[in-house]
């Protein structure tokens, strides 16, 4: 398959075949990170710019390492000390950096649509690293990769995404990805945090965590995204934790083997207790490890064939 797409904005815009092609490419890159010399020359001479307007631990580091392991040059642009603080628009910022001949922007922004806006104004590739409540495609790709690695398939695997679905770009990208690849997806959370009409995306809805747990091979926990909530959706985090958090007792009530996933950052003691996060069935650090291979694949496919 020849990769034709200039950008990666969301899994909504990829076909099942394209998603599987990224996952297959990621599989071939996974071994690079276990070698003593963790580098291949695939993107030698290319320049990747991390343009993060929102905080990040995993995604920013993972993209930087992925680009370096492909031998690309990487610039991590520091927004706080840039001319953005003097009123420069994100489009002007991107166009000025592009004038220095770069090949790819990795963009994270609090506003949904920001990476797409940049992509329409630059010739360089643009990869969405999370935009507002819209999408976080590489998070979903690494989640798909992790599930496929554990189960050998994605079709018919039952996954329940639990928490603040309304404000979660991860949930949206995961729903696109998992439903396209044939998984059975359920979403669960307090009614104000479940978007009206989300069933149209091909998911089931429950407001009861016991039902979500009973019908799942994987529970995927999300944090409450206070930074994106414009009003009070919950009476308290303590109450949320009581009804929807996974602690030792709730974990032990699960009869069948179930896997735990979380995109990070975790709010320990709210959606997940530490003792659960450390269980052998927790895939949380596997997800982080797989993020490198998946992002190597995305970078390789997106900019590898560019002149
Ligand atoms: N999962 C995720 O996007 O984490 P960061 O915010 O640390 O990048």
mmCIF file with all atom_site columns, C-alpha atoms and ligand atoms in Angstrom, residues 55-59 108 136 139 263-265, ligand 1:
data_model
loop_
_atom_site.group_PDB
_atom_site.id
_atom_site.type_symbol
_atom_site.label_atom_id
_atom_site.label_alt_id
_atom_site.label_comp_id
_atom_site.label_asym_id
_atom_site.label_entity_id
_atom_site.label_seq_id
_atom_site.pdbx_PDB_ins_code
_atom_site.Cartn_x
_atom_site.Cartn_y
_atom_site.Cartn_z
_atom_site.occupancy
_atom_site.B_iso_or_equiv
_atom_site.pdbx_formal_charge
_atom_site.auth_seq_id
_atom_site.auth_comp_id
_atom_site.auth_asym_id
_atom_site.auth_atom_id
_atom_site.pdbx_PDB_model_num
ATOM   1  C CA . UNK A 1 55  ? 1.370  20.494 28.447 1.00 0.00 ? 55  UNK A CA 1
ATOM   2  C CA . UNK A 1 56  ? 2.410  16.914 27.678 1.00 0.00 ? 56  UNK A CA 1
ATOM   3  C CA . UNK A 1 57  ? 4.673  14.274 29.153 1.00 0.00 ? 57  UNK A CA 1
ATOM   4  C CA . UNK A 1 58  ? 4.077  11.151 27.064 1.00 0.00 ? 58  UNK A CA 1
ATOM   5  C CA . UNK A 1 59  ? 3.124  12.409 23.617 1.00 0.00 ? 59  UNK A CA 1
ATOM   6  C CA . UNK A 1 108 ? -1.024 19.891 20.301 1.00 0.00 ? 108 UNK A CA 1
ATOM   7  C CA . UNK A 1 136 ? -5.770 12.315 19.679 1.00 0.00 ? 136 UNK A CA 1
ATOM   8  C CA . UNK A 1 139 ? -2.968 7.739  21.328 1.00 0.00 ? 139 UNK A CA 1
ATOM   9  C CA . UNK A 1 263 ? -3.854 6.989  28.387 1.00 0.00 ? 263 UNK A CA 1
ATOM   10 C CA . UNK A 1 264 ? -2.254 8.964  31.237 1.00 0.00 ? 264 UNK A CA 1
ATOM   11 C CA . UNK A 1 265 ? -1.835 11.186 33.052 1.00 0.00 ? 265 UNK A CA 1
HETATM 12 N N1 . LIG B 2 .   ? -1.773 10.410 26.829 1.00 0.00 ? 1   LIG B N1 1
HETATM 13 C C1 . LIG B 2 .   ? -1.322 11.676 26.685 1.00 0.00 ? 1   LIG B C1 1
HETATM 14 O O1 . LIG B 2 .   ? -1.675 12.398 25.743 1.00 0.00 ? 1   LIG B O1 1
HETATM 15 O O2 . LIG B 2 .   ? -0.461 12.070 27.657 1.00 0.00 ? 1   LIG B O2 1
HETATM 16 P P1 . LIG B 2 .   ? 0.312  13.484 27.673 1.00 0.00 ? 1   LIG B P1 1
HETATM 17 O O3 . LIG B 2 .   ? -0.734 14.550 27.906 1.00 0.00 ? 1   LIG B O3 1
HETATM 18 O O4 . LIG B 2 .   ? 1.303  13.384 28.790 1.00 0.00 ? 1   LIG B O4 1
HETATM 19 O O5 . LIG B 2 .   ? 0.958  13.661 26.331 1.00 0.00 ? 1   LIG B O5 1
#
